[in-house]
Short mmCIF file of C-alpha atoms in Angstrom, two decimals:
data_model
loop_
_atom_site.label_atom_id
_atom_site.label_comp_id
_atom_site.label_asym_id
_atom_site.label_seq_id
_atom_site.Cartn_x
_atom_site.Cartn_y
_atom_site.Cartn_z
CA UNK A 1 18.68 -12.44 33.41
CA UNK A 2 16.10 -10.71 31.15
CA UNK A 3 15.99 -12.24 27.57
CA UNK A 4 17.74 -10.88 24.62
CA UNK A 5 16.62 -8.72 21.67
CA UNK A 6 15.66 -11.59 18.31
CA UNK A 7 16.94 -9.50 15.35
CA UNK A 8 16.67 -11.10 12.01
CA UNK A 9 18.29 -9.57 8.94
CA UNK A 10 19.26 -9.73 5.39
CA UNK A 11 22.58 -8.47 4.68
CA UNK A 12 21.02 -6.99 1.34
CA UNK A 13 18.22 -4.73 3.26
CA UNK A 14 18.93 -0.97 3.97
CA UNK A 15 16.68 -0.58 6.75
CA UNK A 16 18.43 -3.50 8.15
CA UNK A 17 21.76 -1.86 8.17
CA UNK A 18 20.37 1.14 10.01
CA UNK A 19 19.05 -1.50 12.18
CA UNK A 20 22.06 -3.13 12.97
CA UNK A 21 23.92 0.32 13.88
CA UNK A 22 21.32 1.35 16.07
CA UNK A 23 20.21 -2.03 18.01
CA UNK A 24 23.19 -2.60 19.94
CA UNK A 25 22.71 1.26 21.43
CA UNK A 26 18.94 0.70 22.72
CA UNK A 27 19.98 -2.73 23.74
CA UNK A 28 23.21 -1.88 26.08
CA UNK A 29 20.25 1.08 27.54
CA UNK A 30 17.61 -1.39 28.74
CA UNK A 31 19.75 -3.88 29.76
CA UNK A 32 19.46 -6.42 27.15
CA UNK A 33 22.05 -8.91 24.67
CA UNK A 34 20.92 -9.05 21.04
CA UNK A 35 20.77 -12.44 19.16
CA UNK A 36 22.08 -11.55 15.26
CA UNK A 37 20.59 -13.84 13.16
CA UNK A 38 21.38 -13.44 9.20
CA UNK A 39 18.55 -14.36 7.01
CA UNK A 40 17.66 -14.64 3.20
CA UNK A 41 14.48 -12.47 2.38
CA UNK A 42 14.21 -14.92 -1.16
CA UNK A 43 12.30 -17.60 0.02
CA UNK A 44 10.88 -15.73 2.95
CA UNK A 45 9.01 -12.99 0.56
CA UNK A 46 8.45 -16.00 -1.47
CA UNK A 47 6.31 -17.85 1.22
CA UNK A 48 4.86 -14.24 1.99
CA UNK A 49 3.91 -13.52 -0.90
CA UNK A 50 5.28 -10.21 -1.27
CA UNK A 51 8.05 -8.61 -3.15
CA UNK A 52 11.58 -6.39 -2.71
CA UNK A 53 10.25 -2.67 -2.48
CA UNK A 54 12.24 -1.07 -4.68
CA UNK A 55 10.85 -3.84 -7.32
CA UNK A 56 7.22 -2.20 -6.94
CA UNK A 57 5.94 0.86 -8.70
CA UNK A 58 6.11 4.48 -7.42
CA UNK A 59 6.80 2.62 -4.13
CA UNK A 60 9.84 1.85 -5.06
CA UNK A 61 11.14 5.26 -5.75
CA UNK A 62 9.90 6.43 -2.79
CA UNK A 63 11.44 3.48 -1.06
CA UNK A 64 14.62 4.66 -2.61
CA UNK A 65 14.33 8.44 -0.96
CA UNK A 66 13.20 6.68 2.43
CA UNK A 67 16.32 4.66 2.83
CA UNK A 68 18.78 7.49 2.10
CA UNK A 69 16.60 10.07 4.17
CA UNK A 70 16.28 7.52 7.35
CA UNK A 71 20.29 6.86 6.90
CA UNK A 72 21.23 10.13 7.48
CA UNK A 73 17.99 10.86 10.13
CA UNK A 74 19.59 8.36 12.19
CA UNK A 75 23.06 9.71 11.16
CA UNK A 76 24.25 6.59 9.68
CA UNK A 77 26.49 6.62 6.67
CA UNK A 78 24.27 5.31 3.50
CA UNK A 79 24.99 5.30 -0.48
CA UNK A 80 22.33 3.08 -2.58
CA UNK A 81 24.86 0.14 -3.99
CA UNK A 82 24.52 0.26 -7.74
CA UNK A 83 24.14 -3.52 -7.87
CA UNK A 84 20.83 -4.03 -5.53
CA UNK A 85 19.78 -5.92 -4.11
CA UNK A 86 22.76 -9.12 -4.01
CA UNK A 87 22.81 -12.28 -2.96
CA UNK A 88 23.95 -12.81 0.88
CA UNK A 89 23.98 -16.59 1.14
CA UNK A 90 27.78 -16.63 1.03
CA UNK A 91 28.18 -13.74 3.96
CA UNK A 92 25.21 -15.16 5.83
CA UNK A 93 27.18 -18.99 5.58
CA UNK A 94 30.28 -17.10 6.91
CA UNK A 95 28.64 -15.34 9.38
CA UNK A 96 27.24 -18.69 10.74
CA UNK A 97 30.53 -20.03 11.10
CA UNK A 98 32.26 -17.46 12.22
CA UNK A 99 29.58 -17.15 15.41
CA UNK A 100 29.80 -21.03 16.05
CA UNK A 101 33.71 -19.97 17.31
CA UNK A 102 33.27 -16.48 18.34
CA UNK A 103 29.63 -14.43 18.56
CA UNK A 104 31.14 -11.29 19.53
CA UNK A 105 33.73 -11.31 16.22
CA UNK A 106 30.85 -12.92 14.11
CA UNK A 107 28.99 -9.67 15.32
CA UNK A 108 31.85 -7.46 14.11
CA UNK A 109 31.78 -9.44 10.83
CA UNK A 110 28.37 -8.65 10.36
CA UNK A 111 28.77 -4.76 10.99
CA UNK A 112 31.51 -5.34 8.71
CA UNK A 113 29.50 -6.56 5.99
CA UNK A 114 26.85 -4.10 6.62
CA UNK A 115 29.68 -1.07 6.07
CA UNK A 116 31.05 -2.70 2.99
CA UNK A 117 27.53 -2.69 0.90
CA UNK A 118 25.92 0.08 2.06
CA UNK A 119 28.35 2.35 3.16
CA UNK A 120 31.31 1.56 0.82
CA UNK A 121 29.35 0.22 -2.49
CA UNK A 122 31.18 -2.97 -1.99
CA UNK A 123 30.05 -6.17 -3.65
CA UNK A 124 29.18 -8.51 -0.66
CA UNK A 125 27.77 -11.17 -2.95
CA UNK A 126 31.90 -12.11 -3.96
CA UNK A 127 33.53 -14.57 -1.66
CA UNK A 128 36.68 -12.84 -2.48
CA UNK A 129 35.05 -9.96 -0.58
CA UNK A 130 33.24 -11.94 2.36
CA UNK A 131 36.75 -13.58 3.48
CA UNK A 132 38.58 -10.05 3.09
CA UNK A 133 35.85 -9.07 5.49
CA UNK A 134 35.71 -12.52 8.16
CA UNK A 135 39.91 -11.47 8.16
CA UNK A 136 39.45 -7.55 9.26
CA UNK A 137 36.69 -9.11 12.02
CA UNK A 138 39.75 -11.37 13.32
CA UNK A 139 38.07 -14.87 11.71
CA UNK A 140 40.36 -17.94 10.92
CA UNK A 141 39.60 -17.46 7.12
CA UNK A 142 41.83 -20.24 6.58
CA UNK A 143 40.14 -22.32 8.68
CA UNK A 144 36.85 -20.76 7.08
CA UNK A 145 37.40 -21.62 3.63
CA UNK A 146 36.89 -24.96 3.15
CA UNK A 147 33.29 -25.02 5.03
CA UNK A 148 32.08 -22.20 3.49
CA UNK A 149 31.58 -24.05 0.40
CA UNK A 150 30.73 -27.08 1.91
CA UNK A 151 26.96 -28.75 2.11
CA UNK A 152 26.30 -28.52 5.68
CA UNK A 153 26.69 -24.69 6.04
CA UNK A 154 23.99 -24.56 3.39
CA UNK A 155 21.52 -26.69 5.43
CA UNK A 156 22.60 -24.66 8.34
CA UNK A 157 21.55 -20.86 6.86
CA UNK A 158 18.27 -23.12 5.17
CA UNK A 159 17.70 -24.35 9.18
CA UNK A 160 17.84 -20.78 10.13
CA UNK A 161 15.67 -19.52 7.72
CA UNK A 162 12.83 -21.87 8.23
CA UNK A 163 13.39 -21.13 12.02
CA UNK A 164 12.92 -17.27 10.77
CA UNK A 165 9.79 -18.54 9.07
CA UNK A 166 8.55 -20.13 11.76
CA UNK A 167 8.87 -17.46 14.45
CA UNK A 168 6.31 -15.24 11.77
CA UNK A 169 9.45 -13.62 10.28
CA UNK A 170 8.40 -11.84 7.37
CA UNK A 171 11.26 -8.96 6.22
CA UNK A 172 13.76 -7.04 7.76
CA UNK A 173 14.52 -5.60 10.15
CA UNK A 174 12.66 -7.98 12.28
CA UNK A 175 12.84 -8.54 16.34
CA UNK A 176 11.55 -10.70 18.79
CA UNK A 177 11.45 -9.93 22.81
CA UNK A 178 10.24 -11.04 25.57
CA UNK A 179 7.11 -12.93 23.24
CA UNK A 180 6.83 -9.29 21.35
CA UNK A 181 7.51 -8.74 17.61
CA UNK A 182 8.49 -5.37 16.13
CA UNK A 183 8.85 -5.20 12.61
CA UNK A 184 10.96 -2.46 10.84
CA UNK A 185 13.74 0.44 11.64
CA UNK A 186 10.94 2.84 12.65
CA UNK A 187 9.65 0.19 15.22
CA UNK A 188 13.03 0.21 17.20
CA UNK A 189 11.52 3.25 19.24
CA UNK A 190 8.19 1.48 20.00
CA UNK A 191 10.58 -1.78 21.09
CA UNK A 192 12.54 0.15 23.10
CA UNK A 193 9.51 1.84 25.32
CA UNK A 194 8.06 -1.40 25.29
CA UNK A 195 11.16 -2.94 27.00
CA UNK A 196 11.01 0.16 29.33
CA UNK A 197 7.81 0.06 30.52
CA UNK A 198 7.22 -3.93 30.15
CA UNK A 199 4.37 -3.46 27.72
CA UNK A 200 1.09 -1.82 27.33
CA UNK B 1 2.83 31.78 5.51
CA UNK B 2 4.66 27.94 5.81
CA UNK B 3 2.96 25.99 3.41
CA UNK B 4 0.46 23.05 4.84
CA UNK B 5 0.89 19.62 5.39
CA UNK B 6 -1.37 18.00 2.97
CA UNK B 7 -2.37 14.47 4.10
CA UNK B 8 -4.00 11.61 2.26
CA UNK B 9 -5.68 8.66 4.26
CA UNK B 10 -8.88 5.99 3.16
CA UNK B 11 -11.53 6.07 6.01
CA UNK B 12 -10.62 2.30 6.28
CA UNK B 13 -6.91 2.93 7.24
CA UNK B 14 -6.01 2.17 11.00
CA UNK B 15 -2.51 3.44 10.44
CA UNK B 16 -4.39 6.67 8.68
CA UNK B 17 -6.50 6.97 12.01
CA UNK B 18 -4.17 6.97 14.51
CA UNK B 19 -2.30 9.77 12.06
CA UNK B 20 -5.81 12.05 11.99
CA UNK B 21 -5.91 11.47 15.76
CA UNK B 22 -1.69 12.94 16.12
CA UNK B 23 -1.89 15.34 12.79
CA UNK B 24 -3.25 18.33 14.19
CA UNK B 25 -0.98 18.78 17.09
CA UNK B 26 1.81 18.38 15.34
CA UNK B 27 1.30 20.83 12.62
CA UNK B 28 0.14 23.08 15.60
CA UNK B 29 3.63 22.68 17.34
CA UNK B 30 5.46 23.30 13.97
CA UNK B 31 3.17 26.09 12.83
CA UNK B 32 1.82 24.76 9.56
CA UNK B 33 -2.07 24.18 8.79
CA UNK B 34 -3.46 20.76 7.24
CA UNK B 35 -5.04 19.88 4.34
CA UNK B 36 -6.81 16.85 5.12
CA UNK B 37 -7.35 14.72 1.28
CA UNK B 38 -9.71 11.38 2.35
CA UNK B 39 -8.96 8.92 -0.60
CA UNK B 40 -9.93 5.21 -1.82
CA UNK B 41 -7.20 2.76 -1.57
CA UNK B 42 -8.44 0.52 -3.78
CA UNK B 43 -7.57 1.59 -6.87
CA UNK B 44 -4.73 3.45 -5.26
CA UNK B 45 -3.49 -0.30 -4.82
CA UNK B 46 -4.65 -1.75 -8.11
CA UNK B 47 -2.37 0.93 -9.87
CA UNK B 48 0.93 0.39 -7.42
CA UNK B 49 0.11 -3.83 -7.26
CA UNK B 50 -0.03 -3.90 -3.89
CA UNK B 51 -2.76 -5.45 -1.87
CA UNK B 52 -4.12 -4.19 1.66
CA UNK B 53 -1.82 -5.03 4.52
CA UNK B 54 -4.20 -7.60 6.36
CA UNK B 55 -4.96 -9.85 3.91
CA UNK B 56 -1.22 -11.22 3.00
CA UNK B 57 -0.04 -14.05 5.14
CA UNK B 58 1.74 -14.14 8.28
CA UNK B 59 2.33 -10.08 7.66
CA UNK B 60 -1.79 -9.58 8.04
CA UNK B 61 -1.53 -11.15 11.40
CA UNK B 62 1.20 -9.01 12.68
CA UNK B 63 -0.35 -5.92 11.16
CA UNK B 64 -3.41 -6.53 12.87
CA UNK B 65 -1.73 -6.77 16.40
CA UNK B 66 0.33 -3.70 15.47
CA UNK B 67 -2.38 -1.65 14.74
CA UNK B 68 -3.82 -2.38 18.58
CA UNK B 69 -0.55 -1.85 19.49
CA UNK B 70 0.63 1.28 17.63
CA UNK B 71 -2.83 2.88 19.16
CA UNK B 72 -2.36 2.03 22.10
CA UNK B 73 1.29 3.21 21.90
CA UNK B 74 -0.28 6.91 20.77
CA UNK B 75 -3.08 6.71 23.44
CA UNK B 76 -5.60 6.06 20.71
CA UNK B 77 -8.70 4.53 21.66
CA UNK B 78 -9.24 1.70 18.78
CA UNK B 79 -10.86 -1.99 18.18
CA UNK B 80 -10.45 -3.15 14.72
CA UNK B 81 -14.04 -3.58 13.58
CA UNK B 82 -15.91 -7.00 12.85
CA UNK B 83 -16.05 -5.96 9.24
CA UNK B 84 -12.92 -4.71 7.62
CA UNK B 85 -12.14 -3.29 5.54
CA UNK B 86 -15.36 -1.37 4.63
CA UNK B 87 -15.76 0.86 1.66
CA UNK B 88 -15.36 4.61 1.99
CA UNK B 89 -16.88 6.20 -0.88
CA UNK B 90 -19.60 7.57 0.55
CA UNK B 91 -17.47 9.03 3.65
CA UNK B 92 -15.19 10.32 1.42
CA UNK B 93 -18.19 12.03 -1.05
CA UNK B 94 -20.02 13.67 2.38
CA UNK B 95 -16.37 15.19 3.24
CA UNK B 96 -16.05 16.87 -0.06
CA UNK B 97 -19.34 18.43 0.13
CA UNK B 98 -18.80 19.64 3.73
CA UNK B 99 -15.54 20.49 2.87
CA UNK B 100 -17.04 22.45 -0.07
CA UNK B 101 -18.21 25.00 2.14
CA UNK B 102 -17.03 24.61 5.55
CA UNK B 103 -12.85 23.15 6.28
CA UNK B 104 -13.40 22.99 9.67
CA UNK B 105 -17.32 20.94 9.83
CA UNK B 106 -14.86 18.41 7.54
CA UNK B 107 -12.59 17.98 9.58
CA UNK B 108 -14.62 17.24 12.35
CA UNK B 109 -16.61 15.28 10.43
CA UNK B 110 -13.32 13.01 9.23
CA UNK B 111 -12.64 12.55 12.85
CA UNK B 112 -16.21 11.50 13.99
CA UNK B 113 -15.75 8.62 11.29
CA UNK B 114 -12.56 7.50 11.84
CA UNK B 115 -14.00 7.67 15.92
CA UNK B 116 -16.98 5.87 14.53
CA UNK B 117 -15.09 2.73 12.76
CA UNK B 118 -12.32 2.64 15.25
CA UNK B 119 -13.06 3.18 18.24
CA UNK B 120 -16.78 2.45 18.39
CA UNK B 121 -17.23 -0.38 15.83
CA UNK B 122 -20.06 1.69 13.39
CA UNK B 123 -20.38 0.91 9.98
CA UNK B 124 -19.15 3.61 8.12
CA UNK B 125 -20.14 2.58 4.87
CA UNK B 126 -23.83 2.82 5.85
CA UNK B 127 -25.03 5.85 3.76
CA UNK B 128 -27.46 5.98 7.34
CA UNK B 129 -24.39 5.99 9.46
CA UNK B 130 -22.63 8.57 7.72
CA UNK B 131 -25.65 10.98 7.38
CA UNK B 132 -25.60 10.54 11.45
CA UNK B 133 -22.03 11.79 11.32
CA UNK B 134 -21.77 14.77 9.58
CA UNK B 135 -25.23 16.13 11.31
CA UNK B 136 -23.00 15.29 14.47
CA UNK B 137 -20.41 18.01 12.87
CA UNK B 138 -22.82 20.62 12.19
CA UNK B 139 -23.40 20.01 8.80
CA UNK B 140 -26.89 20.73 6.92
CA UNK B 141 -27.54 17.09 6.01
CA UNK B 142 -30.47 18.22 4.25
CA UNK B 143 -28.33 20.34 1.99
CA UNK B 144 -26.18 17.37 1.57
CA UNK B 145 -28.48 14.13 0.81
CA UNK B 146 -29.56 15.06 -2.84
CA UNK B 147 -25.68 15.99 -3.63
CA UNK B 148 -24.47 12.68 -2.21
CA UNK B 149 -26.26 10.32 -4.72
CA UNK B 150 -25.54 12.86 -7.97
CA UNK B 151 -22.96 11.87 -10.55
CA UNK B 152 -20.73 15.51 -9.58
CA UNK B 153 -19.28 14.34 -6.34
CA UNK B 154 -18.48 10.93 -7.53
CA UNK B 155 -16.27 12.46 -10.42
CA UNK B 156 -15.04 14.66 -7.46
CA UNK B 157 -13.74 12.03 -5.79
CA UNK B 158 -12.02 10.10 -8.40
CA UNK B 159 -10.43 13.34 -9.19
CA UNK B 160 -8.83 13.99 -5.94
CA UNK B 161 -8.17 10.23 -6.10
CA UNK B 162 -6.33 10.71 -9.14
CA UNK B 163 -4.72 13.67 -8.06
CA UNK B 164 -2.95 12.11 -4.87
CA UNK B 165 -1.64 9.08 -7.26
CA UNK B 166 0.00 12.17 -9.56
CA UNK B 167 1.67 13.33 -6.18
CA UNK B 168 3.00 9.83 -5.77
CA UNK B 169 0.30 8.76 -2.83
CA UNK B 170 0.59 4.46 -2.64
CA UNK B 171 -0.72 4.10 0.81
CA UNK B 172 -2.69 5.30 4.01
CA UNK B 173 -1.11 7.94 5.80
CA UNK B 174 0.54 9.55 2.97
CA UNK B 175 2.36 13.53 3.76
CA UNK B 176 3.85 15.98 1.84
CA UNK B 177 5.16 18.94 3.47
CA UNK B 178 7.81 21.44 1.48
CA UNK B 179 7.72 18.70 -1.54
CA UNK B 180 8.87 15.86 0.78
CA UNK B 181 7.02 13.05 0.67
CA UNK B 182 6.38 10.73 4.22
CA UNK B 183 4.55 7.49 4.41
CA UNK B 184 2.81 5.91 7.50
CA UNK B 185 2.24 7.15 11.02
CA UNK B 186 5.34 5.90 11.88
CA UNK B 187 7.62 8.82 9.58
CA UNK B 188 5.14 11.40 11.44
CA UNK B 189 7.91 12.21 14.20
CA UNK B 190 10.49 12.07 11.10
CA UNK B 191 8.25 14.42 9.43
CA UNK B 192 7.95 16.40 12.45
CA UNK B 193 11.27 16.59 12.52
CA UNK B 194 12.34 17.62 9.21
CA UNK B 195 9.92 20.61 9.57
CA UNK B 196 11.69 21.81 12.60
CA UNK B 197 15.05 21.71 11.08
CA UNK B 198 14.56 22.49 7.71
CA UNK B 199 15.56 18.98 6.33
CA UNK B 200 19.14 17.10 6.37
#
């Protein structure tokens, strides 16, 4: 069984939502599963040392352009939220316990998510919104409720974001396979040939 | 007549090699000449806050096997050099005189010093070194030494340096083609491809 596709993410970054509609595509081609794991790009640009994009000068409005133009160059339905970026801990805690039951409707919860902020202009960062969300993917959200605002669901996103850390994640989109790590949307087609070809 | 691609890269960019190394055949395929602008990034990143790629943590690593990787991925000969990153002001000054009264000698000559750092491990910010070079592209270095050390073509090349940060230039590749900006090697097929088609 070859290994799967890491892919890290923050529900708040646009190249990470053209990401996540395109990974499952080049993955089902080479033969591979994808491991989703939702991060939070706070404390990991923090430890970096670097900062949002769209926060720097002239890069930022370029930034801006990029997203929109690489949205709709990989034909993928993209509108700039007006409040960006938000918070994801809440979707990222429901997205860890939604995955501990089912990975496969966690997955559609994350697309789902995805859809809602970038696509929609929705505002992820509301519980209200995340639960409406965990319900269309098929979650218990009854069952979901009471964790999600509980202290071990915390530790648990923390635990994944050190883990993040630790495997030399640094933004987002950001994959790991077979040892290799690709960082970035436009690095999905040097992944790909990678997997292909078994390296070069 | 299309109008060129004008491209901005620092003799001290890997990503902006590789893209000198692709550029030409490219613009060949699409029918549009090149106007190559060599730059400093230095105060290209002073004015955007930004800092080169290599020295931030745990991203600097990655870069550095990227750029290997990215070259080897575009059949680019490349080693990154002992000393890096090296200053470029002299490169940059001889291509402006060349360039002054022969396009072609400085392009040739841009190539033989990104081949020189890259690929071959020189040190292009010997004055020595890049004398060596652009006699290597036909150019009369004799002509050129007095020139070199005057007060002109240093003012020359903080114009053009302040010219690319007026057309929004923040990093190494930098495009614009039709008014549509492109940043890194990695938007060259994007670029490529909104040539061909007009934009989307």
């Amino acid at each position: 069984m070859p290994a799967p596709i890491e892919f890290w993410f923050d529900f708040s970054s646009p190249y990470g939502y053209i990401a996540a509609e395109l990974i499952d595509e080049v993955a089902a081609r080479q033969g591979r599963s994808v491991n989703w794991h939702p991060v939070l790009l706070g404390p990991i640009f923090k430890a970096v040392g670097t900062a949002p994009l769209t926060t720097l000068p002239i890069k930022g409005e370029y930034s801006k352009h990029d997203f929109a133009r690489m949205a709709r160059y990989h034909k993928v339905a993209f509108r700039l939220p007006e409040k960006f970026p938000v918070g994801t801990q809440v979707a990222a805690r429901a997205y860890y316990l939604i995955a501990d039951g089912d990975a496969a409707k966690a997955r559609d919860f994350a697309k789902r998510v995805f859809r809602a902020y970038f696509a929609q202009g929705r505002d992820v960062a509301d519980p209200a919104v995340v639960m409406e969300l965990a319900a269309a993917a098929g979650a218990d959200v009854s069952a979901l409720a009471g964790p999600l605002k509980g202290e071990a669901i915390k530790e648990r996103v923390k635990a994944e974001v050190d883990d993040a850390m630790k495997a030399g994640v640094f933004g987002s989109p950001y994959f790991i396979v077979d040892g290799e790590p690709f960082w970035g949307v436009d690095r999905i087609p040097v992944m790909e040939e990678w997997i292909r070809t078994g390296g070069w």
